[in-house]
C-alpha cells in the first residue's frame, strides 16, 4: 500500500514553505528514516525523512512553494 508524504507543520504561524531540495530522486528506492527533502520557510529549515521503505514518486519539484499538509510525494511498495 502506498504512503503519502506530506509537508509537516513547522510552527503555528507558518502556512507554507519552499521545497528547496529533494535528497532522493523520483523512482529511487528509499529506506525507512532516509532523508527525502528539505523544506525552507522564512523562519526555519526542516528535513523530512521517509516514514517507511519504498519507491519514491515525487509530486512537487524543487523550488515549488508548498502548503502545510500538501502531498509532495508517494512511497510505493518496493518489489
PDB file of N, CA, C and O in Angstrom:
ATOM      1  N   UNK A   1       0.836  -1.187   0.000  1.00  0.00           N
ATOM      2  CA  UNK A   1       0.000   0.000   0.000  1.00  0.00           C
ATOM      3  C   UNK A   1       0.878   1.246   0.000  1.00  0.00           C
ATOM      4  O   UNK A   1       1.868   1.327   0.707  1.00  0.00           O
ATOM      5  N   UNK A   2       0.524   2.226  -0.798  1.00  0.00           N
ATOM      6  CA  UNK A   2       1.292   3.464  -0.912  1.00  0.00           C
ATOM      7  C   UNK A   2       1.113   4.342   0.317  1.00  0.00           C
ATOM      8  O   UNK A   2       0.059   4.329   0.957  1.00  0.00           O
ATOM      9  N   UNK A   3       2.156   5.109   0.619  1.00  0.00           N
ATOM     10  CA  UNK A   3       2.149   6.036   1.750  1.00  0.00           C
ATOM     11  C   UNK A   3       2.357   7.444   1.213  1.00  0.00           C
ATOM     12  O   UNK A   3       3.307   7.687   0.472  1.00  0.00           O
ATOM     13  N   UNK A   4       1.465   8.367   1.568  1.00  0.00           N
ATOM     14  CA  UNK A   4       1.602   9.757   1.144  1.00  0.00           C
ATOM     15  C   UNK A   4       2.604  10.481   2.036  1.00  0.00           C
ATOM     16  O   UNK A   4       2.579  10.328   3.259  1.00  0.00           O
ATOM     17  N   UNK A   5       3.462  11.276   1.411  1.00  0.00           N
ATOM     18  CA  UNK A   5       4.421  12.113   2.133  1.00  0.00           C
ATOM     19  C   UNK A   5       3.893  13.542   2.062  1.00  0.00           C
ATOM     20  O   UNK A   5       3.722  14.096   0.970  1.00  0.00           O
ATOM     21  N   UNK A   6       3.609  14.122   3.220  1.00  0.00           N
ATOM     22  CA  UNK A   6       3.040  15.467   3.271  1.00  0.00           C
ATOM     23  C   UNK A   6       4.030  16.455   3.890  1.00  0.00           C
ATOM     24  O   UNK A   6       4.975  16.066   4.571  1.00  0.00           O
ATOM     25  N   UNK A   7       3.773  17.722   3.649  1.00  0.00           N
ATOM     26  CA  UNK A   7       4.574  18.789   4.236  1.00  0.00           C
ATOM     27  C   UNK A   7       4.190  18.896   5.718  1.00  0.00           C
ATOM     28  O   UNK A   7       3.018  19.095   6.035  1.00  0.00           O
ATOM     29  N   UNK A   8       5.165  18.752   6.619  1.00  0.00           N
ATOM     30  CA  UNK A   8       4.842  18.792   8.056  1.00  0.00           C
ATOM     31  C   UNK A   8       4.579  20.211   8.558  1.00  0.00           C
ATOM     32  O   UNK A   8       5.080  21.184   7.990  1.00  0.00           O
ATOM     33  N   UNK A   9       3.804  20.309   9.618  1.00  0.00           N
ATOM     34  CA  UNK A   9       3.615  21.592  10.299  1.00  0.00           C
ATOM     35  C   UNK A   9       4.924  21.936  11.003  1.00  0.00           C
ATOM     36  O   UNK A   9       5.525  21.083  11.660  1.00  0.00           O
ATOM     37  N   UNK A  10       5.371  23.182  10.842  1.00  0.00           N
ATOM     38  CA  UNK A  10       6.651  23.578  11.429  1.00  0.00           C
ATOM     39  C   UNK A  10       6.525  24.767  12.380  1.00  0.00           C
ATOM     40  O   UNK A  10       7.516  25.242  12.896  1.00  0.00           O
ATOM     41  N   UNK A  11       5.316  25.219  12.611  1.00  0.00           N
ATOM     42  CA  UNK A  11       5.082  26.329  13.522  1.00  0.00           C
ATOM     43  C   UNK A  11       3.667  26.836  13.354  1.00  0.00           C
ATOM     44  O   UNK A  11       3.047  26.653  12.314  1.00  0.00           O
ATOM     45  N   UNK A  12       3.155  27.483  14.399  1.00  0.00           N
ATOM     46  CA  UNK A  12       1.757  27.936  14.383  1.00  0.00           C
ATOM     47  C   UNK A  12       1.448  28.935  13.281  1.00  0.00           C
ATOM     48  O   UNK A  12       0.401  28.872  12.664  1.00  0.00           O
ATOM     49  N   UNK A  13       2.345  29.864  13.027  1.00  0.00           N
ATOM     50  CA  UNK A  13       2.051  30.936  12.073  1.00  0.00           C
ATOM     51  C   UNK A  13       2.543  30.638  10.658  1.00  0.00           C
ATOM     52  O   UNK A  13       2.422  31.474   9.772  1.00  0.00           O
ATOM     53  N   UNK A  14       3.091  29.449  10.426  1.00  0.00           N
ATOM     54  CA  UNK A  14       3.642  29.115   9.110  1.00  0.00           C
ATOM     55  C   UNK A  14       2.632  28.269   8.336  1.00  0.00           C
ATOM     56  O   UNK A  14       2.203  27.220   8.795  1.00  0.00           O
ATOM     57  N   UNK A  15       2.244  28.752   7.149  1.00  0.00           N
ATOM     58  CA  UNK A  15       1.252  28.064   6.324  1.00  0.00           C
ATOM     59  C   UNK A  15       1.839  27.399   5.088  1.00  0.00           C
ATOM     60  O   UNK A  15       1.190  26.554   4.470  1.00  0.00           O
ATOM     61  N   UNK A  16       3.058  27.810   4.717  1.00  0.00           N
ATOM     62  CA  UNK A  16       3.675  27.251   3.519  1.00  0.00           C
ATOM     63  C   UNK A  16       5.188  27.413   3.605  1.00  0.00           C
ATOM     64  O   UNK A  16       5.712  28.072   4.502  1.00  0.00           O
ATOM     65  N   UNK A  17       5.864  26.809   2.648  1.00  0.00           N
ATOM     66  CA  UNK A  17       7.316  26.908   2.563  1.00  0.00           C
ATOM     67  C   UNK A  17       7.747  26.542   1.160  1.00  0.00           C
ATOM     68  O   UNK A  17       6.920  26.278   0.293  1.00  0.00           O
ATOM     69  N   UNK A  18       9.043  26.495   0.956  1.00  0.00           N
ATOM     70  CA  UNK A  18       9.594  26.129  -0.343  1.00  0.00           C
ATOM     71  C   UNK A  18      10.295  24.791  -0.206  1.00  0.00           C
ATOM     72  O   UNK A  18      11.114  24.588   0.694  1.00  0.00           O
ATOM     73  N   UNK A  19       9.929  23.865  -1.090  1.00  0.00           N
ATOM     74  CA  UNK A  19      10.612  22.575  -1.134  1.00  0.00           C
ATOM     75  C   UNK A  19      11.953  22.863  -1.803  1.00  0.00           C
ATOM     76  O   UNK A  19      12.035  22.983  -3.016  1.00  0.00           O
ATOM     77  N   UNK A  20      12.989  23.040  -0.991  1.00  0.00           N
ATOM     78  CA  UNK A  20      14.260  23.532  -1.531  1.00  0.00           C
ATOM     79  C   UNK A  20      15.113  22.448  -2.174  1.00  0.00           C
ATOM     80  O   UNK A  20      15.775  22.715  -3.178  1.00  0.00           O
ATOM     81  N   UNK A  21      15.121  21.240  -1.611  1.00  0.00           N
ATOM     82  CA  UNK A  21      15.988  20.181  -2.141  1.00  0.00           C
ATOM     83  C   UNK A  21      15.336  18.814  -1.972  1.00  0.00           C
ATOM     84  O   UNK A  21      14.878  18.470  -0.883  1.00  0.00           O
ATOM     85  N   UNK A  22      15.302  18.052  -3.054  1.00  0.00           N
ATOM     86  CA  UNK A  22      14.998  16.621  -2.961  1.00  0.00           C
ATOM     87  C   UNK A  22      16.339  15.913  -2.769  1.00  0.00           C
ATOM     88  O   UNK A  22      17.245  16.082  -3.578  1.00  0.00           O
ATOM     89  N   UNK A  23      16.465  15.134  -1.705  1.00  0.00           N
ATOM     90  CA  UNK A  23      17.708  14.396  -1.458  1.00  0.00           C
ATOM     91  C   UNK A  23      17.679  13.034  -2.141  1.00  0.00           C
ATOM     92  O   UNK A  23      18.721  12.380  -2.256  1.00  0.00           O
ATOM     93  N   UNK A  24      16.515  12.620  -2.598  1.00  0.00           N
ATOM     94  CA  UNK A  24      16.334  11.388  -3.370  1.00  0.00           C
ATOM     95  C   UNK A  24      15.591  11.747  -4.645  1.00  0.00           C
ATOM     96  O   UNK A  24      14.758  12.648  -4.656  1.00  0.00           O
ATOM     97  N   UNK A  25      15.856  11.013  -5.711  1.00  0.00           N
ATOM     98  CA  UNK A  25      15.221  11.291  -6.998  1.00  0.00           C
ATOM     99  C   UNK A  25      13.953  10.465  -7.178  1.00  0.00           C
ATOM    100  O   UNK A  25      13.808   9.392  -6.578  1.00  0.00           O
ATOM    101  N   UNK A  26      13.055  10.961  -8.022  1.00  0.00           N
ATOM    102  CA  UNK A  26      11.847  10.234  -8.377  1.00  0.00           C
ATOM    103  C   UNK A  26      12.232   8.863  -8.921  1.00  0.00           C
ATOM    104  O   UNK A  26      13.123   8.751  -9.768  1.00  0.00           O
ATOM    105  N   UNK A  27      11.583   7.815  -8.411  1.00  0.00           N
ATOM    106  CA  UNK A  27      11.856   6.453  -8.860  1.00  0.00           C
ATOM    107  C   UNK A  27      12.907   5.723  -8.048  1.00  0.00           C
ATOM    108  O   UNK A  27      13.089   4.515  -8.214  1.00  0.00           O
ATOM    109  N   UNK A  28      13.607   6.433  -7.153  1.00  0.00           N
ATOM    110  CA  UNK A  28      14.621   5.785  -6.318  1.00  0.00           C
ATOM    111  C   UNK A  28      13.972   5.007  -5.180  1.00  0.00           C
ATOM    112  O   UNK A  28      12.943   5.410  -4.638  1.00  0.00           O
ATOM    113  N   UNK A  29      14.619   3.918  -4.808  1.00  0.00           N
ATOM    114  CA  UNK A  29      14.196   3.156  -3.633  1.00  0.00           C
ATOM    115  C   UNK A  29      14.820   3.803  -2.403  1.00  0.00           C
ATOM    116  O   UNK A  29      16.015   4.105  -2.407  1.00  0.00           O
ATOM    117  N   UNK A  30      14.005   4.025  -1.370  1.00  0.00           N
ATOM    118  CA  UNK A  30      14.494   4.634  -0.134  1.00  0.00           C
ATOM    119  C   UNK A  30      14.212   3.711   1.042  1.00  0.00           C
ATOM    120  O   UNK A  30      13.277   2.918   1.014  1.00  0.00           O
ATOM    121  N   UNK A  31      15.034   3.829   2.065  1.00  0.00           N
ATOM    122  CA  UNK A  31      14.856   3.056   3.294  1.00  0.00           C
ATOM    123  C   UNK A  31      14.115   3.907   4.319  1.00  0.00           C
ATOM    124  O   UNK A  31      14.134   5.143   4.250  1.00  0.00           O
ATOM    125  N   UNK A  32      13.476   3.258   5.257  1.00  0.00           N
ATOM    126  CA  UNK A  32      12.806   3.976   6.347  1.00  0.00           C
ATOM    127  C   UNK A  32      13.828   4.849   7.067  1.00  0.00           C
ATOM    128  O   UNK A  32      14.945   4.405   7.349  1.00  0.00           O
ATOM    129  N   UNK A  33      13.469   6.096   7.310  1.00  0.00           N
ATOM    130  CA  UNK A  33      14.337   7.020   8.018  1.00  0.00           C
ATOM    131  C   UNK A  33      15.300   7.796   7.138  1.00  0.00           C
ATOM    132  O   UNK A  33      15.953   8.724   7.607  1.00  0.00           O
ATOM    133  N   UNK A  34      15.387   7.448   5.855  1.00  0.00           N
ATOM    134  CA  UNK A  34      16.275   8.186   4.948  1.00  0.00           C
ATOM    135  C   UNK A  34      15.737   9.575   4.684  1.00  0.00           C
ATOM    136  O   UNK A  34      14.527   9.783   4.582  1.00  0.00           O
ATOM    137  N   UNK A  35      16.637  10.531   4.522  1.00  0.00           N
ATOM    138  CA  UNK A  35      16.283  11.917   4.254  1.00  0.00           C
ATOM    139  C   UNK A  35      15.679  12.037   2.858  1.00  0.00           C
ATOM    140  O   UNK A  35      16.277  11.604   1.875  1.00  0.00           O
ATOM    141  N   UNK A  36      14.468  12.625   2.766  1.00  0.00           N
ATOM    142  CA  UNK A  36      13.782  12.786   1.484  1.00  0.00           C
ATOM    143  C   UNK A  36      13.926  14.188   0.919  1.00  0.00           C
ATOM    144  O   UNK A  36      14.324  14.366  -0.214  1.00  0.00           O
ATOM    145  N   UNK A  37      13.547  15.208   1.725  1.00  0.00           N
ATOM    146  CA  UNK A  37      13.609  16.580   1.223  1.00  0.00           C
ATOM    147  C   UNK A  37      13.811  17.567   2.348  1.00  0.00           C
ATOM    148  O   UNK A  37      13.646  17.244   3.520  1.00  0.00           O
ATOM    149  N   UNK A  38      14.172  18.791   1.954  1.00  0.00           N
ATOM    150  CA  UNK A  38      14.331  19.893   2.899  1.00  0.00           C
ATOM    151  C   UNK A  38      13.293  20.957   2.567  1.00  0.00           C
ATOM    152  O   UNK A  38      13.133  21.325   1.404  1.00  0.00           O
ATOM    153  N   UNK A  39      12.595  21.418   3.594  1.00  0.00           N
ATOM    154  CA  UNK A  39      11.595  22.474   3.483  1.00  0.00           C
ATOM    155  C   UNK A  39      12.173  23.742   4.094  1.00  0.00           C
ATOM    156  O   UNK A  39      12.677  23.718   5.213  1.00  0.00           O
ATOM    157  N   UNK A  40      12.113  24.842   3.348  1.00  0.00           N
ATOM    158  CA  UNK A  40      12.604  26.138   3.828  1.00  0.00           C
ATOM    159  C   UNK A  40      11.423  27.081   4.037  1.00  0.00           C
ATOM    160  O   UNK A  40      10.566  27.199   3.162  1.00  0.00           O
ATOM    161  N   UNK A  41      11.392  27.738   5.196  1.00  0.00           N
ATOM    162  CA  UNK A  41      10.428  28.809   5.425  1.00  0.00           C
ATOM    163  C   UNK A  41      11.226  30.045   5.817  1.00  0.00           C
ATOM    164  O   UNK A  41      12.447  29.984   5.950  1.00  0.00           O
ATOM    165  N   UNK A  42      10.533  31.151   6.038  1.00  0.00           N
ATOM    166  CA  UNK A  42      11.254  32.361   6.439  1.00  0.00           C
ATOM    167  C   UNK A  42      11.828  32.241   7.849  1.00  0.00           C
ATOM    168  O   UNK A  42      12.674  33.024   8.233  1.00  0.00           O
ATOM    169  N   UNK A  43      11.382  31.240   8.610  1.00  0.00           N
ATOM    170  CA  UNK A  43      11.831  31.105   9.992  1.00  0.00           C
ATOM    171  C   UNK A  43      12.660  29.857  10.279  1.00  0.00           C
ATOM    172  O   UNK A  43      13.427  29.833  11.231  1.00  0.00           O
ATOM    173  N   UNK A  44      12.480  28.798   9.470  1.00  0.00           N
ATOM    174  CA  UNK A  44      13.120  27.533   9.812  1.00  0.00           C
ATOM    175  C   UNK A  44      13.388  26.692   8.563  1.00  0.00           C
ATOM    176  O   UNK A  44      12.712  26.836   7.545  1.00  0.00           O
ATOM    177  N   UNK A  45      14.373  25.827   8.674  1.00  0.00           N
ATOM    178  CA  UNK A  45      14.674  24.832   7.641  1.00  0.00           C
ATOM    179  C   UNK A  45      14.420  23.470   8.278  1.00  0.00           C
ATOM    180  O   UNK A  45      14.927  23.188   9.362  1.00  0.00           O
ATOM    181  N   UNK A  46      13.616  22.631   7.621  1.00  0.00           N
ATOM    182  CA  UNK A  46      13.221  21.342   8.188  1.00  0.00           C
ATOM    183  C   UNK A  46      13.547  20.221   7.219  1.00  0.00           C
ATOM    184  O   UNK A  46      13.224  20.310   6.034  1.00  0.00           O
ATOM    185  N   UNK A  47      14.177  19.160   7.729  1.00  0.00           N
ATOM    186  CA  UNK A  47      14.449  17.976   6.920  1.00  0.00           C
ATOM    187  C   UNK A  47      13.367  16.947   7.188  1.00  0.00           C
ATOM    188  O   UNK A  47      12.974  16.737   8.339  1.00  0.00           O
ATOM    189  N   UNK A  48      12.879  16.309   6.120  1.00  0.00           N
ATOM    190  CA  UNK A  48      11.801  15.330   6.237  1.00  0.00           C
ATOM    191  C   UNK A  48      12.326  13.968   5.795  1.00  0.00           C
ATOM    192  O   UNK A  48      12.897  13.834   4.707  1.00  0.00           O
ATOM    193  N   UNK A  49      12.123  12.969   6.653  1.00  0.00           N
ATOM    194  CA  UNK A  49      12.604  11.612   6.407  1.00  0.00           C
ATOM    195  C   UNK A  49      11.466  10.693   5.975  1.00  0.00           C
ATOM    196  O   UNK A  49      10.290  10.964   6.260  1.00  0.00           O
ATOM    197  N   UNK A  50      11.832   9.600   5.332  1.00  0.00           N
ATOM    198  CA  UNK A  50      10.858   8.599   4.894  1.00  0.00           C
ATOM    199  C   UNK A  50      10.303   7.850   6.104  1.00  0.00           C
ATOM    200  O   UNK A  50      11.075   7.358   6.923  1.00  0.00           O
ATOM    201  N   UNK A  51       8.976   7.744   6.217  1.00  0.00           N
ATOM    202  CA  UNK A  51       8.386   7.017   7.333  1.00  0.00           C
ATOM    203  C   UNK A  51       8.553   5.507   7.206  1.00  0.00           C
ATOM    204  O   UNK A  51       8.496   4.779   8.197  1.00  0.00           O
ATOM    205  N   UNK A  52       8.762   5.035   5.977  1.00  0.00           N
ATOM    206  CA  UNK A  52       8.993   3.613   5.732  1.00  0.00           C
ATOM    207  C   UNK A  52       9.710   3.457   4.399  1.00  0.00           C
ATOM    208  O   UNK A  52       9.895   4.427   3.668  1.00  0.00           O
ATOM    209  N   UNK A  53      10.117   2.232   4.093  1.00  0.00           N
ATOM    210  CA  UNK A  53      10.831   1.968   2.847  1.00  0.00           C
ATOM    211  C   UNK A  53       9.859   1.933   1.674  1.00  0.00           C
ATOM    212  O   UNK A  53       8.675   1.646   1.839  1.00  0.00           O
ATOM    213  N   UNK A  54      10.371   2.242   0.489  1.00  0.00           N
ATOM    214  CA  UNK A  54       9.551   2.171  -0.716  1.00  0.00           C
ATOM    215  C   UNK A  54      10.214   2.875  -1.878  1.00  0.00           C
ATOM    216  O   UNK A  54      11.368   3.300  -1.794  1.00  0.00           O
ATOM    217  N   UNK A  55       9.486   2.982  -2.978  1.00  0.00           N
ATOM    218  CA  UNK A  55       9.956   3.669  -4.168  1.00  0.00           C
ATOM    219  C   UNK A  55       9.327   5.062  -4.181  1.00  0.00           C
ATOM    220  O   UNK A  55       8.106   5.193  -4.098  1.00  0.00           O
ATOM    221  N   UNK A  56      10.160   6.082  -4.275  1.00  0.00           N
ATOM    222  CA  UNK A  56       9.710   7.470  -4.198  1.00  0.00           C
ATOM    223  C   UNK A  56       9.111   7.925  -5.521  1.00  0.00           C
ATOM    224  O   UNK A  56       9.707   7.763  -6.582  1.00  0.00           O
ATOM    225  N   UNK A  57       7.922   8.501  -5.449  1.00  0.00           N
ATOM    226  CA  UNK A  57       7.259   9.124  -6.600  1.00  0.00           C
ATOM    227  C   UNK A  57       6.937  10.559  -6.205  1.00  0.00           C
ATOM    228  O   UNK A  57       6.023  10.802  -5.408  1.00  0.00           O
ATOM    229  N   UNK A  58       7.719  11.516  -6.718  1.00  0.00           N
ATOM    230  CA  UNK A  58       7.546  12.920  -6.327  1.00  0.00           C
ATOM    231  C   UNK A  58       6.353  13.544  -7.032  1.00  0.00           C
ATOM    232  O   UNK A  58       6.015  13.186  -8.158  1.00  0.00           O
ATOM    233  N   UNK A  59       5.706  14.494  -6.351  1.00  0.00           N
ATOM    234  CA  UNK A  59       4.558  15.223  -6.889  1.00  0.00           C
ATOM    235  C   UNK A  59       4.774  16.725  -6.828  1.00  0.00           C
ATOM    236  O   UNK A  59       3.886  17.498  -7.155  1.00  0.00           O
ATOM    237  N   UNK A  60       5.946  17.146  -6.390  1.00  0.00           N
ATOM    238  CA  UNK A  60       6.319  18.565  -6.343  1.00  0.00           C
ATOM    239  C   UNK A  60       7.791  18.653  -6.734  1.00  0.00           C
ATOM    240  O   UNK A  60       8.560  17.720  -6.511  1.00  0.00           O
ATOM    241  N   UNK A  61       8.154  19.773  -7.313  1.00  0.00           N
ATOM    242  CA  UNK A  61       9.528  19.970  -7.772  1.00  0.00           C
ATOM    243  C   UNK A  61      10.315  20.856  -6.811  1.00  0.00           C
ATOM    244  O   UNK A  61       9.728  21.612  -6.035  1.00  0.00           O
ATOM    245  N   UNK A  62      11.644  20.759  -6.900  1.00  0.00           N
ATOM    246  CA  UNK A  62      12.492  21.669  -6.133  1.00  0.00           C
ATOM    247  C   UNK A  62      12.140  23.101  -6.511  1.00  0.00           C
ATOM    248  O   UNK A  62      11.925  23.403  -7.683  1.00  0.00           O
ATOM    249  N   UNK A  63      12.029  23.948  -5.496  1.00  0.00           N
ATOM    250  CA  UNK A  63      11.701  25.350  -5.733  1.00  0.00           C
ATOM    251  C   UNK A  63      10.221  25.656  -5.667  1.00  0.00           C
ATOM    252  O   UNK A  63       9.832  26.816  -5.642  1.00  0.00           O
ATOM    253  N   UNK A  64       9.375  24.621  -5.635  1.00  0.00           N
ATOM    254  CA  UNK A  64       7.927  24.839  -5.534  1.00  0.00           C
ATOM    255  C   UNK A  64       7.548  25.347  -4.151  1.00  0.00           C
ATOM    256  O   UNK A  64       8.078  24.870  -3.149  1.00  0.00           O
ATOM    257  N   UNK A  65       6.606  26.289  -4.111  1.00  0.00           N
ATOM    258  CA  UNK A  65       6.013  26.680  -2.834  1.00  0.00           C
ATOM    259  C   UNK A  65       4.937  25.645  -2.516  1.00  0.00           C
ATOM    260  O   UNK A  65       4.088  25.341  -3.359  1.00  0.00           O
ATOM    261  N   UNK A  66       5.013  25.065  -1.321  1.00  0.00           N
ATOM    262  CA  UNK A  66       4.079  24.016  -0.916  1.00  0.00           C
ATOM    263  C   UNK A  66       3.397  24.416   0.388  1.00  0.00           C
ATOM    264  O   UNK A  66       3.975  25.107   1.217  1.00  0.00           O
ATOM    265  N   UNK A  67       2.163  23.991   0.543  1.00  0.00           N
ATOM    266  CA  UNK A  67       1.383  24.309   1.741  1.00  0.00           C
ATOM    267  C   UNK A  67       1.552  23.209   2.786  1.00  0.00           C
ATOM    268  O   UNK A  67       1.760  22.049   2.441  1.00  0.00           O
ATOM    269  N   UNK A  68       1.434  23.581   4.052  1.00  0.00           N
ATOM    270  CA  UNK A  68       1.485  22.613   5.134  1.00  0.00           C
ATOM    271  C   UNK A  68       0.368  21.589   4.909  1.00  0.00           C
ATOM    272  O   UNK A  68      -0.769  21.955   4.629  1.00  0.00           O
ATOM    273  N   UNK A  69       0.698  20.317   4.976  1.00  0.00           N
ATOM    274  CA  UNK A  69      -0.275  19.246   4.772  1.00  0.00           C
ATOM    275  C   UNK A  69      -0.398  18.785   3.330  1.00  0.00           C
ATOM    276  O   UNK A  69      -1.034  17.770   3.055  1.00  0.00           O
ATOM    277  N   UNK A  70       0.214  19.507   2.397  1.00  0.00           N
ATOM    278  CA  UNK A  70       0.147  19.137   0.976  1.00  0.00           C
ATOM    279  C   UNK A  70       0.928  17.850   0.725  1.00  0.00           C
ATOM    280  O   UNK A  70       2.015  17.646   1.262  1.00  0.00           O
ATOM    281  N   UNK A  71       0.387  16.980  -0.119  1.00  0.00           N
ATOM    282  CA  UNK A  71       1.082  15.752  -0.514  1.00  0.00           C
ATOM    283  C   UNK A  71       2.141  16.131  -1.558  1.00  0.00           C
ATOM    284  O   UNK A  71       1.821  16.679  -2.601  1.00  0.00           O
ATOM    285  N   UNK A  72       3.415  15.853  -1.241  1.00  0.00           N
ATOM    286  CA  UNK A  72       4.505  16.184  -2.169  1.00  0.00           C
ATOM    287  C   UNK A  72       5.149  14.953  -2.787  1.00  0.00           C
ATOM    288  O   UNK A  72       5.931  15.059  -3.724  1.00  0.00           O
ATOM    289  N   UNK A  73       4.802  13.765  -2.253  1.00  0.00           N
ATOM    290  CA  UNK A  73       5.330  12.517  -2.798  1.00  0.00           C
ATOM    291  C   UNK A  73       4.518  11.349  -2.286  1.00  0.00           C
ATOM    292  O   UNK A  73       3.735  11.482  -1.344  1.00  0.00           O
ATOM    293  N   UNK A  74       4.733  10.222  -2.932  1.00  0.00           N
ATOM    294  CA  UNK A  74       4.127   8.969  -2.504  1.00  0.00           C
ATOM    295  C   UNK A  74       5.232   7.928  -2.454  1.00  0.00           C
ATOM    296  O   UNK A  74       6.109   7.904  -3.332  1.00  0.00           O
ATOM    297  N   UNK A  75       5.211   7.085  -1.433  1.00  0.00           N
ATOM    298  CA  UNK A  75       6.111   5.943  -1.374  1.00  0.00           C
ATOM    299  C   UNK A  75       5.318   4.711  -1.781  1.00  0.00           C
ATOM    300  O   UNK A  75       4.335   4.353  -1.121  1.00  0.00           O
ATOM    301  N   UNK A  76       5.722   4.097  -2.876  1.00  0.00           N
ATOM    302  CA  UNK A  76       5.073   2.875  -3.334  1.00  0.00           C
ATOM    303  C   UNK A  76       5.860   1.692  -2.790  1.00  0.00           C
ATOM    304  O   UNK A  76       7.071   1.779  -2.593  1.00  0.00           O
ATOM    305  N   UNK A  77       5.182   0.576  -2.549  1.00  0.00           N
ATOM    306  CA  UNK A  77       5.895  -0.604  -2.048  1.00  0.00           C
ATOM    307  C   UNK A  77       6.990  -1.032  -3.024  1.00  0.00           C
ATOM    308  O   UNK A  77       6.780  -0.994  -4.246  1.00  0.00           O
ATOM    309  N   UNK A  78       8.151  -1.394  -2.503  1.00  0.00           N
ATOM    310  CA  UNK A  78       9.243  -1.903  -3.345  1.00  0.00           C
ATOM    311  C   UNK A  78       8.980  -3.366  -3.652  1.00  0.00           C
ATOM    312  O   UNK A  78       8.421  -4.105  -2.827  1.00  0.00           O
ATOM    313  N   UNK A  79       9.358  -3.798  -4.850  1.00  0.00           N
ATOM    314  CA  UNK A  79       9.153  -5.203  -5.238  1.00  0.00           C
ATOM    315  C   UNK A  79      10.102  -6.119  -4.514  1.00  0.00           C
ATOM    316  O   UNK A  79      11.172  -5.820  -4.202  1.00  0.00           O
TER     317      UNK A  79
END
